[in-house]
Short mmCIF file of C-alpha atoms in Angstrom, two decimals:
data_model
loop_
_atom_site.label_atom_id
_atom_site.label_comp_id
_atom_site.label_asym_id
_atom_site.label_seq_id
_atom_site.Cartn_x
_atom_site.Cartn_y
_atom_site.Cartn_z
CA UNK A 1 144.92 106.37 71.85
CA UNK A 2 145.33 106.50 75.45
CA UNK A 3 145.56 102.67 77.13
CA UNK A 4 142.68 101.39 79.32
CA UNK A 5 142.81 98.25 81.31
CA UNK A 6 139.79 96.00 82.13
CA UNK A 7 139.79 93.36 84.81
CA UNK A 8 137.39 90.72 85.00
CA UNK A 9 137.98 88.81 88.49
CA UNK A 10 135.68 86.07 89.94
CA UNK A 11 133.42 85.35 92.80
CA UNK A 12 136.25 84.35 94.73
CA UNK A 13 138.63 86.41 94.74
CA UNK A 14 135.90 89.54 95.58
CA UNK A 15 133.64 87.36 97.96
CA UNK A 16 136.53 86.92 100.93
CA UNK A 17 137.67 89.68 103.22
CA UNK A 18 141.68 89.08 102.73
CA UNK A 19 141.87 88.26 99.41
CA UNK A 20 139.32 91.59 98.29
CA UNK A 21 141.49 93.60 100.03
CA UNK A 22 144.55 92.40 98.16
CA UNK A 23 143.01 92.69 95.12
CA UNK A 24 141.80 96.37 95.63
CA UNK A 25 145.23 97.19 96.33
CA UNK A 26 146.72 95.69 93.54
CA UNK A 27 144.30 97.23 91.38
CA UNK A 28 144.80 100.23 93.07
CA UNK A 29 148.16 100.40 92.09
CA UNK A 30 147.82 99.90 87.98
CA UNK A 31 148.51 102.89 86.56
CA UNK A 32 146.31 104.76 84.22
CA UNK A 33 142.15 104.19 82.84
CA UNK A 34 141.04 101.16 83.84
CA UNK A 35 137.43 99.15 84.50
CA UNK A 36 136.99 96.43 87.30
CA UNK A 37 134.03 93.69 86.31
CA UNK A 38 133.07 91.16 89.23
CA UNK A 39 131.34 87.91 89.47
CA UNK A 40 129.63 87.53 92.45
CA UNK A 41 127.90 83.87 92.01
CA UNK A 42 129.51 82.26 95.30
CA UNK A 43 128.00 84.19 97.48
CA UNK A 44 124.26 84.57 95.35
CA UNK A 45 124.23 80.56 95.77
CA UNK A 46 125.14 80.97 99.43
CA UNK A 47 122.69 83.76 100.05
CA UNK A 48 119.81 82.10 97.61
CA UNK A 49 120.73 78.94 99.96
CA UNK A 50 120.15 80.83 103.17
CA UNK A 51 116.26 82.04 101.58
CA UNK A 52 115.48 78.81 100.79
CA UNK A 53 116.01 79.56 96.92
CA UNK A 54 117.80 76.44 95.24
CA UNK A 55 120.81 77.15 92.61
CA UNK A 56 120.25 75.24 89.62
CA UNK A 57 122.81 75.51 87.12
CA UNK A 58 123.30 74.33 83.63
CA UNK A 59 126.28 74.00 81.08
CA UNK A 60 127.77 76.36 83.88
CA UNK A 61 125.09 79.06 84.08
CA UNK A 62 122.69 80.15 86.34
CA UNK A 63 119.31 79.81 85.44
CA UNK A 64 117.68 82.90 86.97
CA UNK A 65 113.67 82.52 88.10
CA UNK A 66 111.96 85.59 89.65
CA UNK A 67 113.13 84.70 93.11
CA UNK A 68 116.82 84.05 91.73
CA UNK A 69 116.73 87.51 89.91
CA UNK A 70 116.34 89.33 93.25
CA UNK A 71 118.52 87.51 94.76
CA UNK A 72 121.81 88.32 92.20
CA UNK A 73 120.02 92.02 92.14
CA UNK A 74 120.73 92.28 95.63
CA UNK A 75 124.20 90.36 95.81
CA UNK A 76 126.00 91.37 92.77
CA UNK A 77 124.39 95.04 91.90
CA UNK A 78 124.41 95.79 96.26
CA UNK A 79 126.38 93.31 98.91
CA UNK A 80 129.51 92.67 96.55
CA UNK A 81 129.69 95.95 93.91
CA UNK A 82 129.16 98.23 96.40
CA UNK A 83 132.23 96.61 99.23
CA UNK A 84 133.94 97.18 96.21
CA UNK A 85 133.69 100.42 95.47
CA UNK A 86 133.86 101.58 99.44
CA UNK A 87 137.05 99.62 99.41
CA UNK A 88 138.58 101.30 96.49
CA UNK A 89 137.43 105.00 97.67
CA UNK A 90 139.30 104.27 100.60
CA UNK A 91 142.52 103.61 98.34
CA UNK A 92 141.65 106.72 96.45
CA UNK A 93 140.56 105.23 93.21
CA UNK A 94 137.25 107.29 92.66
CA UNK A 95 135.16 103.94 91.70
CA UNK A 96 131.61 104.00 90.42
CA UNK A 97 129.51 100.48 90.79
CA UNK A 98 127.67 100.27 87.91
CA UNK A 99 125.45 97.51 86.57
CA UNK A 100 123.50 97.88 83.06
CA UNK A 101 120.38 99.86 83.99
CA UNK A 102 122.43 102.73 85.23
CA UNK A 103 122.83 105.65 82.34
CA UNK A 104 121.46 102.46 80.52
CA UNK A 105 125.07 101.72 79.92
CA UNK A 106 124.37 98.06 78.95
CA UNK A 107 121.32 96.92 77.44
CA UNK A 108 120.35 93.26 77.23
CA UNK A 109 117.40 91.14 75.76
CA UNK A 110 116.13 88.52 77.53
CA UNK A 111 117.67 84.98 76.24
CA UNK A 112 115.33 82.99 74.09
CA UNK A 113 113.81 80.32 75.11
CA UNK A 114 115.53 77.20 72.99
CA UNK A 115 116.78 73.70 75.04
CA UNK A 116 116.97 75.96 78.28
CA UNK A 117 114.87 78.47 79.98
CA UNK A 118 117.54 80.66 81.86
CA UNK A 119 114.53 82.78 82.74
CA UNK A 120 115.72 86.42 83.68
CA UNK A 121 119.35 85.95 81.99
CA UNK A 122 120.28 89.14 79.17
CA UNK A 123 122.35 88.94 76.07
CA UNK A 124 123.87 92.20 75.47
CA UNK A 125 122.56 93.95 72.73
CA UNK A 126 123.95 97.77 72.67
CA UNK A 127 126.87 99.17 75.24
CA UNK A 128 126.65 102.63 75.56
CA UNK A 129 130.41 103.61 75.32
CA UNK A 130 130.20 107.09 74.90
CA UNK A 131 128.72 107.66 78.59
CA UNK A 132 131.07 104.61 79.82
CA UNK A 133 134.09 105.89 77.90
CA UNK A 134 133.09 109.98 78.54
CA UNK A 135 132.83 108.61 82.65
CA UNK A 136 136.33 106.99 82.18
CA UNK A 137 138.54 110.25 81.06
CA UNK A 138 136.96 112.33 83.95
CA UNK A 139 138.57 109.78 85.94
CA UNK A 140 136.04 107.58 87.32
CA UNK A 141 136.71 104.18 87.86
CA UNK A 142 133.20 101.91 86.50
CA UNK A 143 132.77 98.90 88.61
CA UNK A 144 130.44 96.95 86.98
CA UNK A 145 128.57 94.35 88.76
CA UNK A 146 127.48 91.42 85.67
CA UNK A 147 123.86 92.62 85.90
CA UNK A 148 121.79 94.52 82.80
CA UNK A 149 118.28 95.49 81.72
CA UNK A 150 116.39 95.90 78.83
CA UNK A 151 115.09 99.14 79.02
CA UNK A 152 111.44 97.74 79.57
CA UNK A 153 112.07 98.37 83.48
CA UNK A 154 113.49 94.93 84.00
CA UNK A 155 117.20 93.85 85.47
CA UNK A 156 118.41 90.50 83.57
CA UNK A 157 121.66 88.79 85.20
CA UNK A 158 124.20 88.02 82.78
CA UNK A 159 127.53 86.86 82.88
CA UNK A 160 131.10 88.72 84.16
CA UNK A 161 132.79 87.55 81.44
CA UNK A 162 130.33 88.28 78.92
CA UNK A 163 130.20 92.40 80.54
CA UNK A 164 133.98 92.59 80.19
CA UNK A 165 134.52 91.36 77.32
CA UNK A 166 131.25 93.36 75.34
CA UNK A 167 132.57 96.25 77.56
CA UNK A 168 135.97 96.09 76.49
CA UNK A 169 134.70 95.62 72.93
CA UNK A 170 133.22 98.59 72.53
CA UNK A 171 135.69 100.43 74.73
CA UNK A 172 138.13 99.82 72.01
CA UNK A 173 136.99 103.12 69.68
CA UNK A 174 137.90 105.27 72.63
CA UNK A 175 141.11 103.39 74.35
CA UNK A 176 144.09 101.10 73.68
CA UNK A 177 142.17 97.98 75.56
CA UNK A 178 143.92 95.45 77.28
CA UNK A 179 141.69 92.97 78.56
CA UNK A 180 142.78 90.99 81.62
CA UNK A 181 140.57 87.98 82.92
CA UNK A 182 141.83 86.29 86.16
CA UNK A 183 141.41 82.80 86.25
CA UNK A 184 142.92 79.82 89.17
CA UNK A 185 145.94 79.44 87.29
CA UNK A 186 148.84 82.06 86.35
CA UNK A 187 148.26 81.95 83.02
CA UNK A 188 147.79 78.97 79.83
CA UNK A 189 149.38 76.27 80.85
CA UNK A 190 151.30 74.05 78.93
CA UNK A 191 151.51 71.21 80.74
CA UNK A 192 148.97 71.19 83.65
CA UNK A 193 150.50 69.83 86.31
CA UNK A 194 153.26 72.33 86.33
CA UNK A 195 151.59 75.77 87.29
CA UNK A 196 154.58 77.39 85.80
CA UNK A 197 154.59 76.06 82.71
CA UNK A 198 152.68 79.39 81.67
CA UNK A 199 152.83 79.84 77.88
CA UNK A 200 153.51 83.89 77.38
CA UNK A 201 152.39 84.17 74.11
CA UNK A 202 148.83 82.51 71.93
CA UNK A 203 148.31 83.95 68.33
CA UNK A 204 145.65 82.10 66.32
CA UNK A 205 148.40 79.93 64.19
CA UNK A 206 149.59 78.71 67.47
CA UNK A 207 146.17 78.40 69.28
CA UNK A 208 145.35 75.74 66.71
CA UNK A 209 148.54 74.12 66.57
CA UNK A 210 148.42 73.98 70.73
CA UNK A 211 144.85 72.43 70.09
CA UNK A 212 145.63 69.72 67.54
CA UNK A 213 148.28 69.29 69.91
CA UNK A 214 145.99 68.64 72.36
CA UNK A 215 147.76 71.10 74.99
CA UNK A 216 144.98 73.42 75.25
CA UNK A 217 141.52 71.79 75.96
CA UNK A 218 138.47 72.12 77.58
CA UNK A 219 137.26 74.78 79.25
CA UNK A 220 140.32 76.66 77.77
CA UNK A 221 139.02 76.85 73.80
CA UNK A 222 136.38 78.44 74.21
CA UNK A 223 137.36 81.60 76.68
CA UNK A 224 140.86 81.72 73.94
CA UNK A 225 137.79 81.83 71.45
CA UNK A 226 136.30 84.58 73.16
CA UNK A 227 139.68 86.41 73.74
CA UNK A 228 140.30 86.25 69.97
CA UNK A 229 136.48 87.08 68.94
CA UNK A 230 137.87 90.64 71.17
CA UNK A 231 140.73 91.17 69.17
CA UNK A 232 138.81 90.64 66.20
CA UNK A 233 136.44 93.56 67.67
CA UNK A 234 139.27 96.25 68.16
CA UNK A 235 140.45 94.88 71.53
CA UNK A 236 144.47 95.44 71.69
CA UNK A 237 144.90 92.15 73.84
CA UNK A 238 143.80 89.89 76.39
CA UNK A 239 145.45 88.64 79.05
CA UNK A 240 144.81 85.28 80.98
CA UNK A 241 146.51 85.84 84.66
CA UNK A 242 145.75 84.71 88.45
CA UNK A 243 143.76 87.64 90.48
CA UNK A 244 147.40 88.25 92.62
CA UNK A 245 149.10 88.96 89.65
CA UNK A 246 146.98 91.60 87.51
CA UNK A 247 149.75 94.56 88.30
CA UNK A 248 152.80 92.80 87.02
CA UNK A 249 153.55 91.94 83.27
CA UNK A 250 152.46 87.91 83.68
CA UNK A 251 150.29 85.99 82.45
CA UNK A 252 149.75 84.64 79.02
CA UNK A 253 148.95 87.35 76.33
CA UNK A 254 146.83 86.76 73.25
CA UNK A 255 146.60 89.07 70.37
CA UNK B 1 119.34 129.52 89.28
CA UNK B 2 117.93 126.39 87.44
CA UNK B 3 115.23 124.68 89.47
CA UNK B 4 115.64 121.49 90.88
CA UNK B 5 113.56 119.12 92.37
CA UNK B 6 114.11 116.26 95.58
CA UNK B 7 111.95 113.58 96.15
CA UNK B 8 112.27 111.90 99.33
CA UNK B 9 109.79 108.83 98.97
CA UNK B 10 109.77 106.26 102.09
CA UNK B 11 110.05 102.04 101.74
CA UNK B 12 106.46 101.25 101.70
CA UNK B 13 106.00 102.87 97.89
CA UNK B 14 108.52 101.71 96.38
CA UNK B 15 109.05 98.33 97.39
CA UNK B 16 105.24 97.27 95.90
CA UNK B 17 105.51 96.89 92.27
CA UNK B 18 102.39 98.76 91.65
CA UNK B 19 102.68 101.75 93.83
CA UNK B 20 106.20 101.61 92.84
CA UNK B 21 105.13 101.49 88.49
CA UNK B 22 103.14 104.54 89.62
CA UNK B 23 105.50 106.74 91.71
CA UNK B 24 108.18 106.25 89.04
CA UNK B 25 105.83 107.11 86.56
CA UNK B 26 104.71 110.74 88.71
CA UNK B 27 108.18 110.85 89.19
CA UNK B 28 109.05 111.17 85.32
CA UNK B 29 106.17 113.88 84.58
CA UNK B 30 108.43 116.16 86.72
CA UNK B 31 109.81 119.00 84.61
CA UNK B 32 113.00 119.87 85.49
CA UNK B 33 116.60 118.26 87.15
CA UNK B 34 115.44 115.79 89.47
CA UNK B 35 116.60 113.40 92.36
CA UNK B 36 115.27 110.79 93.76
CA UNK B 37 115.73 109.36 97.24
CA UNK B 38 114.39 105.84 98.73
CA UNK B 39 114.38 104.03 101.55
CA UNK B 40 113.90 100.52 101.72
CA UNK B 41 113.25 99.40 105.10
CA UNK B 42 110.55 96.81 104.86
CA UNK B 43 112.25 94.84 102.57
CA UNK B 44 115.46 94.93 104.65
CA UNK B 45 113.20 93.72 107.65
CA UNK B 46 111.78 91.43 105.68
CA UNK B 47 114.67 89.81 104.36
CA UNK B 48 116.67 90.22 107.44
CA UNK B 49 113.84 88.00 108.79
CA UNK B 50 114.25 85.04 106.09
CA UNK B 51 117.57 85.00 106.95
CA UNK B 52 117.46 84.42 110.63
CA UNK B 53 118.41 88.33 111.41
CA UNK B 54 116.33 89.48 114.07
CA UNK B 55 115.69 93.31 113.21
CA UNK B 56 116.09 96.02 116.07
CA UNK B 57 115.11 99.29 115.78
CA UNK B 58 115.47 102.36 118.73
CA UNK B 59 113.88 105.48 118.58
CA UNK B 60 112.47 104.33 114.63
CA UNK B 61 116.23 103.45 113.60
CA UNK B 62 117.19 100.51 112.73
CA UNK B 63 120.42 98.94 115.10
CA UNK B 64 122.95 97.71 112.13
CA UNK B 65 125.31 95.51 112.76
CA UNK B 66 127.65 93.63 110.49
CA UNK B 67 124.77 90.74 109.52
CA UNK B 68 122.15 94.01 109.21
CA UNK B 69 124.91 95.92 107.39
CA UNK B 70 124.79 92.84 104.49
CA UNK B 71 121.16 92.74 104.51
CA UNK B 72 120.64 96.69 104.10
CA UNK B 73 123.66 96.89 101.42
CA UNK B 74 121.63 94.43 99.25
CA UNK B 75 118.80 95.20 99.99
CA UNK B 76 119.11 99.50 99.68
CA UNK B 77 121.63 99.66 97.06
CA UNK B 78 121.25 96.06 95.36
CA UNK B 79 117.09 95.33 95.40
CA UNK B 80 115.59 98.44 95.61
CA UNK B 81 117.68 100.53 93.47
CA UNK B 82 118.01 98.76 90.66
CA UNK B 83 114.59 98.25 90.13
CA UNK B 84 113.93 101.41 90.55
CA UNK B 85 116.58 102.50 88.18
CA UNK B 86 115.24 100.03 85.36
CA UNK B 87 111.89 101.18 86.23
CA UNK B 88 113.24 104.96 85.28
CA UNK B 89 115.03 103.70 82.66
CA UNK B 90 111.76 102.53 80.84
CA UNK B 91 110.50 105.71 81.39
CA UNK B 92 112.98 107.37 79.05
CA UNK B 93 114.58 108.93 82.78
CA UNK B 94 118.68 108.94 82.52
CA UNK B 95 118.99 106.98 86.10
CA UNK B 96 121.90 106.15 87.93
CA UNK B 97 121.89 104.27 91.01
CA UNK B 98 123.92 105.77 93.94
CA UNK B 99 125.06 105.08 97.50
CA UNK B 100 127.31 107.85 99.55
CA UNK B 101 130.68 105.40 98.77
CA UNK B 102 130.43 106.08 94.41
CA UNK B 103 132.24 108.84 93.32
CA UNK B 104 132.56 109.03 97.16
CA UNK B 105 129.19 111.35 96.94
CA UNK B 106 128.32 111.15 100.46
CA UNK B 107 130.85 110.59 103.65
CA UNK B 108 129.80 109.96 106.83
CA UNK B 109 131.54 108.92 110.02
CA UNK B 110 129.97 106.12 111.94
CA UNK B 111 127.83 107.21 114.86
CA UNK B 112 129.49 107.42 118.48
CA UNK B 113 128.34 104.83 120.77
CA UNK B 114 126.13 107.07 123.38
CA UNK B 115 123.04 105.52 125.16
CA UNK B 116 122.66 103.33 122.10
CA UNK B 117 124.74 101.70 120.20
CA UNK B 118 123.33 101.96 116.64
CA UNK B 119 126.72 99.83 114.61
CA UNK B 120 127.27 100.41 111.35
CA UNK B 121 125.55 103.86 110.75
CA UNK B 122 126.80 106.74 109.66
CA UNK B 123 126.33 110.36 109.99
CA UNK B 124 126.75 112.76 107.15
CA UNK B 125 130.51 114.07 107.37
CA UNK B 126 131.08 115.87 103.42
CA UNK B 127 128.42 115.73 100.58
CA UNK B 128 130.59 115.79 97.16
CA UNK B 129 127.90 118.44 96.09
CA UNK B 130 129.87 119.47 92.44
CA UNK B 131 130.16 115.72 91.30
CA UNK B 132 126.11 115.56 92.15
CA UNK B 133 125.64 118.77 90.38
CA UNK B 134 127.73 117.88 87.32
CA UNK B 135 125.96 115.05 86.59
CA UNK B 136 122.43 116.56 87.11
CA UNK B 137 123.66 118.98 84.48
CA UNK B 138 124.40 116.47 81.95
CA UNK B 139 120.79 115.00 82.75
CA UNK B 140 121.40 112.58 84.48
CA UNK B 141 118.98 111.45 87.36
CA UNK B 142 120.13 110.19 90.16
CA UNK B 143 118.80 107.76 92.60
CA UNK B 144 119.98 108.06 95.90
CA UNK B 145 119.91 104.67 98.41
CA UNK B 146 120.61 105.34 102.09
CA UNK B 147 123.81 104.43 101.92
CA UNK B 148 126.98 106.31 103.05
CA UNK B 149 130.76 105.48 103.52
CA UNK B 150 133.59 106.76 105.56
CA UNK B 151 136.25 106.76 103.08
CA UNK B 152 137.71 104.06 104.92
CA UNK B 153 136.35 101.63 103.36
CA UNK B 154 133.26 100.39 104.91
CA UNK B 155 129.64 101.09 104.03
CA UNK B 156 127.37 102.69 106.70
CA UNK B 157 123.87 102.81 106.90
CA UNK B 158 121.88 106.46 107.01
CA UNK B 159 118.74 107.45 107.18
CA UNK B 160 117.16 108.48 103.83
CA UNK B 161 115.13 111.76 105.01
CA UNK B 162 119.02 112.60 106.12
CA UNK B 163 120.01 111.62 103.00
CA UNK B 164 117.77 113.97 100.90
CA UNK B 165 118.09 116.90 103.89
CA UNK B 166 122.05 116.76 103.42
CA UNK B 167 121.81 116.35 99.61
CA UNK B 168 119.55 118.75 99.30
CA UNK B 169 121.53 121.25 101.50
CA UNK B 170 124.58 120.66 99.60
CA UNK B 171 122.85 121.12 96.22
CA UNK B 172 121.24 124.49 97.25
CA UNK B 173 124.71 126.03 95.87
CA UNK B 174 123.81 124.78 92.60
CA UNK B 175 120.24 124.93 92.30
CA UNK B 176 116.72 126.51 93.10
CA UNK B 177 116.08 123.76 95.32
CA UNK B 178 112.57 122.36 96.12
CA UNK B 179 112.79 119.46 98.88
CA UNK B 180 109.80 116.75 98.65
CA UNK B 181 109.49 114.24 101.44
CA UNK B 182 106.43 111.88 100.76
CA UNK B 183 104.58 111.16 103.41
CA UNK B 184 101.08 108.94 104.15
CA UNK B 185 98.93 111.92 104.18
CA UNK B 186 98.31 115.07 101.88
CA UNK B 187 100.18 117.00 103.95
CA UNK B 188 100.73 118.77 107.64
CA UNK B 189 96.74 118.61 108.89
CA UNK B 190 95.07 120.85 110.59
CA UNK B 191 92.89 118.14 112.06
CA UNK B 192 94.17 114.57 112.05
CA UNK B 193 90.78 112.93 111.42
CA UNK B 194 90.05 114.53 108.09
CA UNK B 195 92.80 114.14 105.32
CA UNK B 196 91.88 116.99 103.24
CA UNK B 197 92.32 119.79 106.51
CA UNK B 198 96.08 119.97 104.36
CA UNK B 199 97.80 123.37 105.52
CA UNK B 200 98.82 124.44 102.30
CA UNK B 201 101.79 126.95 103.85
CA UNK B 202 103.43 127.02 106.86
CA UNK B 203 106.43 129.80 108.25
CA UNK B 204 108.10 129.53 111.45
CA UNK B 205 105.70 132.04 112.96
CA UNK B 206 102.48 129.87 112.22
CA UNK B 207 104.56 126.66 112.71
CA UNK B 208 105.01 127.81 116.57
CA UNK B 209 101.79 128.53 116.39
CA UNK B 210 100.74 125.48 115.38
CA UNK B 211 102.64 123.87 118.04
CA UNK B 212 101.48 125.98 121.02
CA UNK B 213 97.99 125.29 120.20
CA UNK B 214 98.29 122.01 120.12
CA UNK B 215 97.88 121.31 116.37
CA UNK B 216 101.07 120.17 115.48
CA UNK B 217 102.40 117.52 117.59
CA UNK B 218 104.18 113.71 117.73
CA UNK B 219 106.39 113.07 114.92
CA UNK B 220 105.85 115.91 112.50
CA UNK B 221 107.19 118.12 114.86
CA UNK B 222 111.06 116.68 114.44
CA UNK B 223 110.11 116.83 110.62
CA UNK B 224 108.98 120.38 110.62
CA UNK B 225 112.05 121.10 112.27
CA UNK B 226 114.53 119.41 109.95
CA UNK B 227 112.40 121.09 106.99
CA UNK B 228 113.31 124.47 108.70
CA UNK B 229 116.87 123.37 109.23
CA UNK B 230 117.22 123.03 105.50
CA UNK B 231 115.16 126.17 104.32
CA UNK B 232 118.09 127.50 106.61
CA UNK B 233 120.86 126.32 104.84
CA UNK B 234 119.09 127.68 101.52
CA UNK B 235 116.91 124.92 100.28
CA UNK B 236 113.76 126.75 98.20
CA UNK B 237 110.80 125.53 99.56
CA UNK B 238 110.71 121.96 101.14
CA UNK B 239 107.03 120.42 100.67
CA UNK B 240 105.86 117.45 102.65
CA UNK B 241 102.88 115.70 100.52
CA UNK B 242 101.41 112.58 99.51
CA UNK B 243 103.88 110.02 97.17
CA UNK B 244 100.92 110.08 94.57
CA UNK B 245 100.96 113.84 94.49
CA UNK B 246 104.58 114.66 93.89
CA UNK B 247 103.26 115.68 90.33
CA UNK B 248 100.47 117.76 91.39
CA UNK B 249 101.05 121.37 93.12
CA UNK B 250 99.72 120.21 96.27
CA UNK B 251 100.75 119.46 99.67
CA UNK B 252 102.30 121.74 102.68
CA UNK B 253 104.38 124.27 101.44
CA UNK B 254 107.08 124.97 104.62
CA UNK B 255 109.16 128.24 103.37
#
């Protein structure tokens, strides 16, 4: 199978002039397929802000009324997906913003109701890969802003990491997947006060023994649950690397 | 040539959930490859507003600058496309969401400072007609925000009647081409006080006629004479109606 490589950067990173640009360019330059996913959730707060629309967030996520749900409608599927993809036509990378409703590529339901109402928030329930992966070998480059619907005529916001890694999931019948999420840091670190202490390599048998070891923690377990949960799907690997790093060989690979 | 149909419809329809639940839902009884273009420009006013953007229009366009450039990114290819593109979606239409900068569709150059200095808009340069007409083929329907790019890597803002003129221009290679602009009335009148006196047909002979006596005037004249412009450039038929008659073989015919 032919390889594909799917980025997942941050807010950050896409939300300021200097360090978009450098991004775009270092994407640019990756050879072969590949899919760009963005947050977008600095600048929805800032915008939601400016409208009078208070962020309130819980265990991390946002919880999305009617007013919020415009709000990331407008910010991630307009303001940030489409800079994007005007910045990489001007590299020559023929890009394609993209959030969930379009060719109903990603279909969510909305989230239950259980301890938290997250309101307008989608769980993915069916990627259409064919259409994504048939979009891919004509050359197009998806950008896909972390927005879906669920084919009832309603968007739902859902997480970046969530659309790359269901993306890259179901990607994997059609493409050798690598997975790449950018994150602060170059990589896992093993000691964290020493950002080069980047461990290259996490299998399971040494996730767990870096986690009874009580090297990896936090935050950490469960996005190296998540990476594994994609290899158990078909995904090739996943890579954990810094946004200014995605087109060299860095990073710390699981598999 | 296969028939295909345009469908120009202005802000005020599709930014109020039920005249928008109902145009989409006209919209989908269409037979036939399809396109849909929107404005948007309440809601960009309107928004603008809440965020301490003063909105300036000359001549019935809208000055952009970089803080209007923002608000009409979100708003045109975020807000209002989206929705409409879930709202197809639940209609069992293939949608996909477009501005001029994906698949670098539309290219524009940004308007030379003359008597006015309009920013960030952009005049169509190079419509990427095969891409649109490859994708129509494999039924997909796409919705077209007044958005351009100049390849350069910034967005531009453009007029969505010049939107659907140029795309429908371009397309004419492809396609029988039958260009719908929606419009507050039934059509062209004969007498502006009674909004049944529709001309069903007019040519350029009767439209000068028209105009010489008197009965044709203000606005519509520009409009007659971009809908001339594109029957020109081989466009079918171009039909200027009522949003809630796309459906319905009514309206003024110009041919």
């Amino acid at each position: 199978m032919e390889k594909l490589t799917l980025i997942k950067v941050g807010g950050k990173i896409v939300e300021e002039p200097d360090t978009l640009q450098q991004l775009l360019r270092d994407f640019s330059s990756i050879d072969g397929y590949k899919v760009l996913v963005h947050g977008g959730g600095r600048s929805a707060t800032k915008i939601a802000s400016q409208l009078g629309i208070e962020s309130q967030m819980v265990n991390g996520r946002r919880i999305t009324d009617a007013e919020m749900l415009k709000v990331v409608t407008m910010v991630y599927g307009g303001l940030v997906n489409k800079n994007i993809v005007a910045g990489l036509q001007a590299l020559q990378v023929n890009a394609l913003g993209l959030t969930g409703a379009d060719m109903n590529i990603m279909r969510s339901y909305k989230r239950p109701v259980k301890d938290v109402d997250y309101g307008f928030v989608g769980d993915v329930k069916e990627v259409n890969a064919d259409v994504l992966a048939s979009l891919i070998k004509q050359g197009i480059v998806p950008v896909l802003a972390p927005l879906t619907h669920d084919k009832q005529g309603h968007m739902l916001n859902t997480n970046a990491d969530t659309i790359a890694g269901e993306a890259a999931k179901a990607l994997a019948k059609y493409f050798d997947v690598t997975l790449m999420f950018c994150f602060e840091k170059k990589g896992v670190l093993l000691n964290e006060q020493d950002d080069e202490s980047v461990i290259p390599e996490i299998d399971r048998v040494s996730f767990q023994k870096y986690v009874d070891e009580g090297i990896i923690q936090g935050g950490m377990i469960p996005k190296l649950e998540n990476a594994f949960q994609a290899i158990d799907a078909g995904v090739k690997q996943v890579i954990i690397t810094q946004a200014s790093e995605i087109h060299k060989n860095t990073g710390t690979r699981v598999h």
